[in-house]
């Protein structure tokens, strides 16, 4: 059963330089209790997908397509209805915990706020619950810490607070946007461990550029390039049988896999090249790739790829 | 915290010393011999004998640095000398004038905040709307308007043509009718500055990531603005109140002169025109110490407003 | 962003987009033209008194389009010549205080240590006085005249530049490109001239433009209070002060000079605010 | 080529009670000519400070830096300026490494002009050569840094450095702000340049996977001190310090790696102002015993050029 189903989703931004097609005709579905990894490099549009699901986009954005959550199209829900869903049913852990916590509100209050809003607890009980949440994300002496301001917390601890805040109302679906960005290696390992444990029975969309983190946490992985998905498959398939040249190139450019670079740069989201968006950087590109835009095709085993040459 | 206050006070000492030297030297830069200047009666006559007596009495025959130290010692003990016009202690005059200035400043400050803060917030949340544009045009005009001109125009309209309010004067201890026009004149500039600052800091706060966090929690938009954004946006505005005090003191020079308000501003202008240099000297050092103290208090009080500021070792 | 190979063109592009820059710059250009061509545009000698023609109202006599003041001097001519004085005071004070402030600010920020401590204490001491109080005291002691007003304003104004420049230099010093210039073996002088100065031009331009507004307004205030130039000089603040006696019967003597001051100050404020938005590092061409 | 001995930098703090932040606390290592030493550690461990100390961009509190046999810390300002051209640094953030108001070409020309060895009329040609060497197009010469991507700017930085023809290059996290595919491009370029020009590298990073490919030797830092140093192969196959173990196991990859044993450190790194007594790692160490809290461990040699500072080796 799919908890979330995204059909033909398009998010465009109006800017002075032209229309930024951050998300372009994306289809994907997330099952219950599944962790789905969305991987891509800077500026490929992956963060926008999370914000689109939450309907947290600036007014310059136009969205098309459908986002079905439990069969209900989130793009048609009223703003009030959406407010009830945010935090209670779907939570997002935004990237960059340092700027995502309000500097002038106490940490406990920031967690308790969501609890008060959605669960109708009074101030005292909500605070007690907030302290429990801090404890569950392993923050030592949580009742003292709840009364402190965010600047007293280290980067790793702020990320724990963000996780506690996201999970405070026990949502059934979590979007985590680059939860380990900027953290030291040993702290990153702690956070990954914590998130695995805390979200075991929840569905999650993990947005990241870090394949290692995705490999640790995800059941399925999708790769995003220039506003569209180019490949998605169960975790093992991606690592053992990558089919799209971008996926192969991405894997090979990792230091562990020999540091073989992909030549060139990603295109800007304003003008895409004709044909396959990857053709100018691709070793396998043929005349067909320069003219026609490939569709997503299933290769069996739930493995989808957007490439004319995937079978060969 | 204690360390910080101590450090701030220690930092002020060199600046205050320079201030004191500057104020002390006013008498020496003033045209004419200070003793003669001081002993010149309102009729313009000087008595050489009394000048000589005064010289010795005031220690003016001693070397300059000794004179300075004597003077500084007196100042520290609150003795700013005597006004030659009234022959009363300078300090007494200053305190009386300061009370009038304080009254005027507080009323202007309150008026300007009441107008500026809500308008600034409204402009920010309705960015580029008619309200926003007209507020900001108004603010630009307010900042650029010479306050002596505004004062005269208000006087002309409400005092001369409409007879609603007294044209000038202090009334019986600065009563309501008398304070309205000078307070509006004085408050306009700071209201304009505050409204712009309120708007821009609100806009900045609304663009921060934590606003997104609050919305993602399902917090209603009024609460996002009223709690999450406003608390942050007010910090620079409160800082401004400290700066505003300097702004108001500056404005008081002109506004008090126009409206005949017997505060520090008109005191210093009158004293200069009357060549009452002891008084000028006293005013300068008083105003400087006052201004520095206010700035320091504002600085320290940030700690209570902005939890991000550490007053630690660094 | 449009890919100009020229930063200058990018900035020009943004100038055109900014309404406040357009309006401000237009008014300033107009005032400059009025100042330059004041002799040609003035119908009469601005300082020539004619007691027979005292206190003529505007638009009543062809000879005096905007009427005359209490000494029978042509008010339009006086206003036109006043443009010259205000602009001259503004430019002189701003250029002197900016030069002093930039030099001291760069030295203070770049070298730190003792020079920094000395300069900053001097700044602290100057800022310990509310600026108009200090200016009034200085101008009052130096005696009436345009020069004392200008000296007083320079004494007050230089700190602004010193502080802005010092702050910018301190934050630039943290930037890796300064470190890398040092590791290329560049001398301090080379770094200051080639890397630091070009990068602080933007904030200085903004401060100087807003500084023009401040100086013009303050000079008018000091003149209004009687510390400025002596009577025949057509200075707006002086004219306003002279006119207030006749406020009841001839309000134009008060209103017109005030409007002129406000228009000029507003123009510089608009230009400065617009420039600040354009040159703001957060959205600047250096992204 | 480079020999560092007991390098130390304390930052004083506190108005009344003097405290010291021990950013770098007695660090020693050597790098042979044409070799690469990878300096690995987490944020705040002092690795970045070391790079700047070697170039004397900041003055060390104590210690010795020998560059090609010359004691850098004994040099006067002028002599230092002359020798600095032989040591260059590449920084983490390519965008702030270039003067935003200078065109790319001007930036690359600056070192040539400062050095004065290239005749004026040859400078243009030399710039073209350099631009080509680092894989940029000649059309980039007239652009400004904000018009290029992070990876391209990092290439410009490399071109500038090549213009100086240095012996030693200190690379401070040169790719940590770049995407993996771009990181691979830059690292490959750096390795190519090294094999062409014979540069010596001090490669500072938090990423063990990167140094595994780049470095001949690896030094692992924790709170201002090197806790383990050795040949890359020895560190990856026979790490002795528990902190190195933790770093190695925290580097994640691939589901196929199987359920290998994962060491997850508890807690966070203390700040440089309150370095724990005894072994500075004891607060987070899984092998901690009483002695660790009492005694700072000596650095002992456990193999050919492999040194470890731990009581249990």
PDB file of C-alpha atoms in Angstrom, chain B residues 6-259:
ATOM      1  CA  UNK B   6      33.397  45.976  34.145  1.00  0.00           C
ATOM      2  CA  UNK B   7      35.082  45.711  30.798  1.00  0.00           C
ATOM      3  CA  UNK B   8      32.665  48.133  29.204  1.00  0.00           C
ATOM      4  CA  UNK B   9      33.249  50.670  31.973  1.00  0.00           C
ATOM      5  CA  UNK B  10      37.016  50.304  31.709  1.00  0.00           C
ATOM      6  CA  UNK B  11      36.800  50.793  27.951  1.00  0.00           C
ATOM      7  CA  UNK B  12      34.938  54.036  28.465  1.00  0.00           C
ATOM      8  CA  UNK B  13      37.612  55.628  30.589  1.00  0.00           C
ATOM      9  CA  UNK B  14      39.967  56.664  27.781  1.00  0.00           C
ATOM     10  CA  UNK B  15      37.104  58.043  25.730  1.00  0.00           C
ATOM     11  CA  UNK B  16      35.762  59.999  28.689  1.00  0.00           C
ATOM     12  CA  UNK B  17      39.233  61.397  29.369  1.00  0.00           C
ATOM     13  CA  UNK B  18      39.436  62.698  25.823  1.00  0.00           C
ATOM     14  CA  UNK B  19      35.929  64.087  26.240  1.00  0.00           C
ATOM     15  CA  UNK B  20      36.955  65.879  29.398  1.00  0.00           C
ATOM     16  CA  UNK B  21      40.056  67.384  27.786  1.00  0.00           C
ATOM     17  CA  UNK B  22      37.938  68.546  24.871  1.00  0.00           C
ATOM     18  CA  UNK B  23      35.343  70.096  27.152  1.00  0.00           C
ATOM     19  CA  UNK B  24      38.018  71.661  29.337  1.00  0.00           C
ATOM     20  CA  UNK B  25      39.682  73.293  26.372  1.00  0.00           C
ATOM     21  CA  UNK B  26      36.463  74.968  25.245  1.00  0.00           C
ATOM     22  CA  UNK B  27      37.318  77.929  27.389  1.00  0.00           C
ATOM     23  CA  UNK B  28      40.765  78.205  25.815  1.00  0.00           C
ATOM     24  CA  UNK B  29      39.504  77.947  22.271  1.00  0.00           C
ATOM     25  CA  UNK B  30      36.832  80.508  22.893  1.00  0.00           C
ATOM     26  CA  UNK B  31      37.720  83.941  21.638  1.00  0.00           C
ATOM     27  CA  UNK B  32      39.437  86.132  24.219  1.00  0.00           C
ATOM     28  CA  UNK B  33      41.183  85.479  27.481  1.00  0.00           C
ATOM     29  CA  UNK B  34      39.135  83.059  29.559  1.00  0.00           C
ATOM     30  CA  UNK B  35      39.491  85.075  32.741  1.00  0.00           C
ATOM     31  CA  UNK B  36      38.455  88.222  30.953  1.00  0.00           C
ATOM     32  CA  UNK B  37      35.697  86.410  29.183  1.00  0.00           C
ATOM     33  CA  UNK B  38      34.375  85.041  32.416  1.00  0.00           C
ATOM     34  CA  UNK B  39      34.715  88.330  34.286  1.00  0.00           C
ATOM     35  CA  UNK B  40      33.102  90.355  31.563  1.00  0.00           C
ATOM     36  CA  UNK B  41      29.810  91.554  32.872  1.00  0.00           C
ATOM     37  CA  UNK B  42      26.647  91.646  30.788  1.00  0.00           C
ATOM     38  CA  UNK B  43      27.381  95.330  30.197  1.00  0.00           C
ATOM     39  CA  UNK B  44      30.621  94.448  28.437  1.00  0.00           C
ATOM     40  CA  UNK B  45      32.951  96.097  30.952  1.00  0.00           C
ATOM     41  CA  UNK B  46      35.881  94.356  32.552  1.00  0.00           C
ATOM     42  CA  UNK B  47      37.507  95.292  35.772  1.00  0.00           C
ATOM     43  CA  UNK B  48      41.256  94.434  35.590  1.00  0.00           C
ATOM     44  CA  UNK B  49      41.422  93.951  39.360  1.00  0.00           C
ATOM     45  CA  UNK B  50      38.642  91.433  39.474  1.00  0.00           C
ATOM     46  CA  UNK B  51      40.144  89.653  36.482  1.00  0.00           C
ATOM     47  CA  UNK B  52      43.411  89.247  38.344  1.00  0.00           C
ATOM     48  CA  UNK B  53      41.600  88.127  41.475  1.00  0.00           C
ATOM     49  CA  UNK B  54      39.593  85.657  39.469  1.00  0.00           C
ATOM     50  CA  UNK B  55      42.754  84.328  37.826  1.00  0.00           C
ATOM     51  CA  UNK B  56      44.273  83.463  41.169  1.00  0.00           C
ATOM     52  CA  UNK B  57      41.006  82.241  42.624  1.00  0.00           C
ATOM     53  CA  UNK B  58      40.423  79.866  39.738  1.00  0.00           C
ATOM     54  CA  UNK B  59      44.038  78.800  39.568  1.00  0.00           C
ATOM     55  CA  UNK B  60      44.353  80.235  36.075  1.00  0.00           C
ATOM     56  CA  UNK B  61      47.904  81.340  36.877  1.00  0.00           C
ATOM     57  CA  UNK B  62      48.961  77.745  37.352  1.00  0.00           C
ATOM     58  CA  UNK B  63      50.311  75.575  34.526  1.00  0.00           C
ATOM     59  CA  UNK B  64      47.698  74.191  32.185  1.00  0.00           C
ATOM     60  CA  UNK B  65      47.846  70.556  33.268  1.00  0.00           C
ATOM     61  CA  UNK B  66      47.440  71.532  36.910  1.00  0.00           C
ATOM     62  CA  UNK B  67      44.445  73.602  35.968  1.00  0.00           C
ATOM     63  CA  UNK B  68      43.007  70.635  34.142  1.00  0.00           C
ATOM     64  CA  UNK B  69      43.469  68.338  37.109  1.00  0.00           C
ATOM     65  CA  UNK B  70      41.847  70.833  39.456  1.00  0.00           C
ATOM     66  CA  UNK B  71      38.981  71.242  37.055  1.00  0.00           C
ATOM     67  CA  UNK B  72      38.598  67.505  36.554  1.00  0.00           C
ATOM     68  CA  UNK B  73      38.532  66.968  40.299  1.00  0.00           C
ATOM     69  CA  UNK B  74      35.776  69.543  40.597  1.00  0.00           C
ATOM     70  CA  UNK B  75      33.809  67.990  37.764  1.00  0.00           C
ATOM     71  CA  UNK B  76      33.986  64.545  39.292  1.00  0.00           C
ATOM     72  CA  UNK B  77      32.529  66.052  42.446  1.00  0.00           C
ATOM     73  CA  UNK B  78      29.686  67.605  40.509  1.00  0.00           C
ATOM     74  CA  UNK B  79      31.126  71.112  40.600  1.00  0.00           C
ATOM     75  CA  UNK B  80      30.894  72.572  37.112  1.00  0.00           C
ATOM     76  CA  UNK B  81      31.556  76.141  38.133  1.00  0.00           C
ATOM     77  CA  UNK B  82      29.234  79.128  38.019  1.00  0.00           C
ATOM     78  CA  UNK B  83      27.270  80.700  35.244  1.00  0.00           C
ATOM     79  CA  UNK B  84      28.368  84.263  34.761  1.00  0.00           C
ATOM     80  CA  UNK B  85      24.906  85.302  33.694  1.00  0.00           C
ATOM     81  CA  UNK B  86      22.965  84.114  36.674  1.00  0.00           C
ATOM     82  CA  UNK B  87      25.904  83.547  39.017  1.00  0.00           C
ATOM     83  CA  UNK B  88      24.265  80.327  40.077  1.00  0.00           C
ATOM     84  CA  UNK B  89      26.032  76.954  39.838  1.00  0.00           C
ATOM     85  CA  UNK B  90      26.121  75.584  36.314  1.00  0.00           C
ATOM     86  CA  UNK B  91      25.069  72.192  37.593  1.00  0.00           C
ATOM     87  CA  UNK B  92      21.774  73.561  38.910  1.00  0.00           C
ATOM     88  CA  UNK B  93      20.927  75.098  35.556  1.00  0.00           C
ATOM     89  CA  UNK B  94      21.777  71.889  33.783  1.00  0.00           C
ATOM     90  CA  UNK B  95      19.623  69.735  36.012  1.00  0.00           C
ATOM     91  CA  UNK B  96      16.616  72.008  35.565  1.00  0.00           C
ATOM     92  CA  UNK B  97      17.121  72.067  31.805  1.00  0.00           C
ATOM     93  CA  UNK B  98      17.691  68.325  31.700  1.00  0.00           C
ATOM     94  CA  UNK B  99      14.334  67.696  33.344  1.00  0.00           C
ATOM     95  CA  UNK B 100      12.607  69.673  30.613  1.00  0.00           C
ATOM     96  CA  UNK B 101      14.533  67.888  27.881  1.00  0.00           C
ATOM     97  CA  UNK B 102      13.824  64.507  29.411  1.00  0.00           C
ATOM     98  CA  UNK B 103      10.116  65.238  29.540  1.00  0.00           C
ATOM     99  CA  UNK B 104      10.092  66.246  25.894  1.00  0.00           C
ATOM    100  CA  UNK B 105      12.233  63.298  24.786  1.00  0.00           C
ATOM    101  CA  UNK B 106      10.147  60.710  26.559  1.00  0.00           C
ATOM    102  CA  UNK B 107       6.903  62.016  25.107  1.00  0.00           C
ATOM    103  CA  UNK B 108       8.425  62.113  21.600  1.00  0.00           C
ATOM    104  CA  UNK B 109       9.885  58.658  21.978  1.00  0.00           C
ATOM    105  CA  UNK B 110       6.575  57.178  23.086  1.00  0.00           C
ATOM    106  CA  UNK B 111       4.699  58.948  20.302  1.00  0.00           C
ATOM    107  CA  UNK B 112       7.169  57.816  17.674  1.00  0.00           C
ATOM    108  CA  UNK B 113       7.148  54.191  18.840  1.00  0.00           C
ATOM    109  CA  UNK B 114       3.367  54.014  18.973  1.00  0.00           C
ATOM    110  CA  UNK B 115       3.186  55.230  15.388  1.00  0.00           C
ATOM    111  CA  UNK B 116       6.222  53.536  13.917  1.00  0.00           C
ATOM    112  CA  UNK B 117       6.190  49.976  15.252  1.00  0.00           C
ATOM    113  CA  UNK B 118       2.709  48.952  14.066  1.00  0.00           C
ATOM    114  CA  UNK B 119       3.181  50.683  10.712  1.00  0.00           C
ATOM    115  CA  UNK B 120       6.532  48.984  10.213  1.00  0.00           C
ATOM    116  CA  UNK B 121       5.076  45.554  10.947  1.00  0.00           C
ATOM    117  CA  UNK B 122       2.097  46.171   8.704  1.00  0.00           C
ATOM    118  CA  UNK B 123       4.331  47.324   5.870  1.00  0.00           C
ATOM    119  CA  UNK B 124       6.419  44.190   6.192  1.00  0.00           C
ATOM    120  CA  UNK B 125       3.580  41.697   6.120  1.00  0.00           C
ATOM    121  CA  UNK B 126       1.814  43.543   3.330  1.00  0.00           C
ATOM    122  CA  UNK B 127       4.989  44.111   1.369  1.00  0.00           C
ATOM    123  CA  UNK B 128       4.538  46.260  -1.758  1.00  0.00           C
ATOM    124  CA  UNK B 129       0.909  46.983  -0.929  1.00  0.00           C
ATOM    125  CA  UNK B 130      -0.499  50.491  -0.943  1.00  0.00           C
ATOM    126  CA  UNK B 131      -0.030  50.751   2.822  1.00  0.00           C
ATOM    127  CA  UNK B 132       3.582  49.682   2.523  1.00  0.00           C
ATOM    128  CA  UNK B 133       4.414  52.083  -0.277  1.00  0.00           C
ATOM    129  CA  UNK B 134       2.753  55.050   1.404  1.00  0.00           C
ATOM    130  CA  UNK B 135       4.413  54.286   4.745  1.00  0.00           C
ATOM    131  CA  UNK B 136       7.802  54.106   3.153  1.00  0.00           C
ATOM    132  CA  UNK B 137       7.317  57.276   1.112  1.00  0.00           C
ATOM    133  CA  UNK B 138       6.192  58.952   4.318  1.00  0.00           C
ATOM    134  CA  UNK B 139       9.245  57.642   6.114  1.00  0.00           C
ATOM    135  CA  UNK B 140      11.597  58.964   3.422  1.00  0.00           C
ATOM    136  CA  UNK B 141       9.983  62.375   3.716  1.00  0.00           C
ATOM    137  CA  UNK B 142      10.136  62.213   7.497  1.00  0.00           C
ATOM    138  CA  UNK B 143      13.845  61.453   7.494  1.00  0.00           C
ATOM    139  CA  UNK B 144      14.612  64.240   5.042  1.00  0.00           C
ATOM    140  CA  UNK B 145      12.449  66.932   6.567  1.00  0.00           C
ATOM    141  CA  UNK B 146      14.407  69.617   8.429  1.00  0.00           C
ATOM    142  CA  UNK B 147      12.887  69.578  11.904  1.00  0.00           C
ATOM    143  CA  UNK B 148      13.242  73.340  12.340  1.00  0.00           C
ATOM    144  CA  UNK B 149      11.098  73.739   9.249  1.00  0.00           C
ATOM    145  CA  UNK B 150       8.528  71.184  10.341  1.00  0.00           C
ATOM    146  CA  UNK B 151       8.350  72.918  13.710  1.00  0.00           C
ATOM    147  CA  UNK B 152       7.684  76.284  12.097  1.00  0.00           C
ATOM    148  CA  UNK B 153       5.038  74.837   9.793  1.00  0.00           C
ATOM    149  CA  UNK B 154       3.217  73.175  12.685  1.00  0.00           C
ATOM    150  CA  UNK B 155       3.460  76.380  14.646  1.00  0.00           C
ATOM    151  CA  UNK B 156       2.039  78.311  11.709  1.00  0.00           C
ATOM    152  CA  UNK B 157      -0.834  75.910  11.181  1.00  0.00           C
ATOM    153  CA  UNK B 158      -1.922  74.994  14.711  1.00  0.00           C
ATOM    154  CA  UNK B 159      -0.745  78.064  16.551  1.00  0.00           C
ATOM    155  CA  UNK B 160      -1.095  80.992  14.169  1.00  0.00           C
ATOM    156  CA  UNK B 161      -3.933  80.001  11.835  1.00  0.00           C
ATOM    157  CA  UNK B 162      -6.032  77.575  13.850  1.00  0.00           C
ATOM    158  CA  UNK B 163      -5.213  78.829  17.352  1.00  0.00           C
ATOM    159  CA  UNK B 164      -5.586  75.289  18.672  1.00  0.00           C
ATOM    160  CA  UNK B 165      -2.321  75.162  20.511  1.00  0.00           C
ATOM    161  CA  UNK B 166       0.089  77.661  22.001  1.00  0.00           C
ATOM    162  CA  UNK B 167       2.739  78.822  19.539  1.00  0.00           C
ATOM    163  CA  UNK B 168       5.616  78.294  21.934  1.00  0.00           C
ATOM    164  CA  UNK B 169       6.708  78.273  25.535  1.00  0.00           C
ATOM    165  CA  UNK B 170       6.925  75.917  28.443  1.00  0.00           C
ATOM    166  CA  UNK B 171       3.611  76.712  30.071  1.00  0.00           C
ATOM    167  CA  UNK B 172       3.181  75.793  33.692  1.00  0.00           C
ATOM    168  CA  UNK B 173       5.951  73.226  33.866  1.00  0.00           C
ATOM    169  CA  UNK B 174       5.465  71.861  30.385  1.00  0.00           C
ATOM    170  CA  UNK B 175       1.793  70.993  30.335  1.00  0.00           C
ATOM    171  CA  UNK B 176       0.079  69.002  27.643  1.00  0.00           C
ATOM    172  CA  UNK B 177      -0.812  71.819  25.196  1.00  0.00           C
ATOM    173  CA  UNK B 178       2.700  73.107  25.251  1.00  0.00           C
ATOM    174  CA  UNK B 179       4.390  69.774  24.755  1.00  0.00           C
ATOM    175  CA  UNK B 180       2.328  68.540  21.789  1.00  0.00           C
ATOM    176  CA  UNK B 181       3.913  70.532  18.966  1.00  0.00           C
ATOM    177  CA  UNK B 182       7.552  70.180  20.044  1.00  0.00           C
ATOM    178  CA  UNK B 183       7.047  66.483  20.729  1.00  0.00           C
ATOM    179  CA  UNK B 184       5.608  65.853  17.283  1.00  0.00           C
ATOM    180  CA  UNK B 185       8.373  67.880  15.674  1.00  0.00           C
ATOM    181  CA  UNK B 186      11.021  65.998  17.566  1.00  0.00           C
ATOM    182  CA  UNK B 187       9.380  62.588  17.153  1.00  0.00           C
ATOM    183  CA  UNK B 188       8.807  62.687  13.390  1.00  0.00           C
ATOM    184  CA  UNK B 189      12.385  61.913  12.409  1.00  0.00           C
ATOM    185  CA  UNK B 190      12.790  59.079  14.849  1.00  0.00           C
ATOM    186  CA  UNK B 191       9.392  57.651  13.931  1.00  0.00           C
ATOM    187  CA  UNK B 192      10.453  57.548  10.288  1.00  0.00           C
ATOM    188  CA  UNK B 193      13.719  55.820  11.103  1.00  0.00           C
ATOM    189  CA  UNK B 194      12.052  53.342  13.457  1.00  0.00           C
ATOM    190  CA  UNK B 195       9.303  52.427  10.987  1.00  0.00           C
ATOM    191  CA  UNK B 196      11.841  51.628   8.295  1.00  0.00           C
ATOM    192  CA  UNK B 197      13.942  49.577  10.651  1.00  0.00           C
ATOM    193  CA  UNK B 198      10.920  47.709  11.972  1.00  0.00           C
ATOM    194  CA  UNK B 199       9.881  46.890   8.422  1.00  0.00           C
ATOM    195  CA  UNK B 200      13.258  45.699   7.259  1.00  0.00           C
ATOM    196  CA  UNK B 201      14.016  43.625  10.333  1.00  0.00           C
ATOM    197  CA  UNK B 202      10.571  42.050  10.144  1.00  0.00           C
ATOM    198  CA  UNK B 203      11.136  41.203   6.503  1.00  0.00           C
ATOM    199  CA  UNK B 204      14.491  39.734   7.335  1.00  0.00           C
ATOM    200  CA  UNK B 205      13.055  37.639  10.157  1.00  0.00           C
ATOM    201  CA  UNK B 206      10.272  36.369   7.913  1.00  0.00           C
ATOM    202  CA  UNK B 207      12.864  35.127   5.433  1.00  0.00           C
ATOM    203  CA  UNK B 208      14.707  32.977   7.953  1.00  0.00           C
ATOM    204  CA  UNK B 209      14.726  29.187   8.063  1.00  0.00           C
ATOM    205  CA  UNK B 210      13.133  29.028  11.496  1.00  0.00           C
ATOM    206  CA  UNK B 211       9.978  30.599  10.067  1.00  0.00           C
ATOM    207  CA  UNK B 212       9.819  27.658   7.685  1.00  0.00           C
ATOM    208  CA  UNK B 213      10.256  25.355  10.713  1.00  0.00           C
ATOM    209  CA  UNK B 214       7.352  26.998  12.485  1.00  0.00           C
ATOM    210  CA  UNK B 215       5.127  26.695   9.432  1.00  0.00           C
ATOM    211  CA  UNK B 216       6.174  23.063   9.031  1.00  0.00           C
ATOM    212  CA  UNK B 217       4.927  22.419  12.560  1.00  0.00           C
ATOM    213  CA  UNK B 218       1.501  23.637  11.494  1.00  0.00           C
ATOM    214  CA  UNK B 219       1.684  26.911  13.420  1.00  0.00           C
ATOM    215  CA  UNK B 220      -1.018  29.370  12.255  1.00  0.00           C
ATOM    216  CA  UNK B 221       0.263  32.339  10.277  1.00  0.00           C
ATOM    217  CA  UNK B 222      -0.698  34.960  12.931  1.00  0.00           C
ATOM    218  CA  UNK B 223       1.426  33.084  15.471  1.00  0.00           C
ATOM    219  CA  UNK B 224       4.275  32.722  12.986  1.00  0.00           C
ATOM    220  CA  UNK B 225       4.309  36.484  12.568  1.00  0.00           C
ATOM    221  CA  UNK B 226       3.390  37.536  16.082  1.00  0.00           C
ATOM    222  CA  UNK B 227       5.651  35.152  17.951  1.00  0.00           C
ATOM    223  CA  UNK B 228       8.377  33.592  15.839  1.00  0.00           C
ATOM    224  CA  UNK B 229       9.161  36.564  13.616  1.00  0.00           C
ATOM    225  CA  UNK B 230       8.325  39.494  15.862  1.00  0.00           C
ATOM    226  CA  UNK B 231      10.466  38.351  18.774  1.00  0.00           C
ATOM    227  CA  UNK B 232      13.500  38.347  16.511  1.00  0.00           C
ATOM    228  CA  UNK B 233      12.557  41.459  14.592  1.00  0.00           C
ATOM    229  CA  UNK B 234      12.175  43.563  17.730  1.00  0.00           C
ATOM    230  CA  UNK B 235      15.805  43.102  18.775  1.00  0.00           C
ATOM    231  CA  UNK B 236      17.287  45.662  16.385  1.00  0.00           C
ATOM    232  CA  UNK B 237      14.371  47.998  17.045  1.00  0.00           C
ATOM    233  CA  UNK B 238      15.029  47.966  20.769  1.00  0.00           C
ATOM    234  CA  UNK B 239      18.659  48.667  19.970  1.00  0.00           C
ATOM    235  CA  UNK B 240      17.428  51.670  18.055  1.00  0.00           C
ATOM    236  CA  UNK B 241      15.759  53.101  21.131  1.00  0.00           C
ATOM    237  CA  UNK B 242      19.240  53.668  22.525  1.00  0.00           C
ATOM    238  CA  UNK B 243      20.384  55.333  19.334  1.00  0.00           C
ATOM    239  CA  UNK B 244      17.154  57.275  19.265  1.00  0.00           C
ATOM    240  CA  UNK B 245      18.091  58.918  22.484  1.00  0.00           C
ATOM    241  CA  UNK B 246      21.068  60.527  20.749  1.00  0.00           C
ATOM    242  CA  UNK B 247      18.818  61.443  17.871  1.00  0.00           C
ATOM    243  CA  UNK B 248      16.355  63.105  20.215  1.00  0.00           C
ATOM    244  CA  UNK B 249      19.086  65.008  22.077  1.00  0.00           C
ATOM    245  CA  UNK B 250      20.333  66.265  18.719  1.00  0.00           C
ATOM    246  CA  UNK B 251      16.881  67.281  17.653  1.00  0.00           C
ATOM    247  CA  UNK B 252      16.262  69.025  20.936  1.00  0.00           C
ATOM    248  CA  UNK B 253      18.881  71.650  20.072  1.00  0.00           C
ATOM    249  CA  UNK B 254      16.783  72.950  17.219  1.00  0.00           C
ATOM    250  CA  UNK B 255      13.301  72.105  18.439  1.00  0.00           C
ATOM    251  CA  UNK B 256      13.773  73.653  21.868  1.00  0.00           C
ATOM    252  CA  UNK B 257      15.198  76.790  20.333  1.00  0.00           C
ATOM    253  CA  UNK B 258      12.170  77.212  18.079  1.00  0.00           C
ATOM    254  CA  UNK B 259       9.556  76.480  20.701  1.00  0.00           C
TER     255      UNK B 259
END
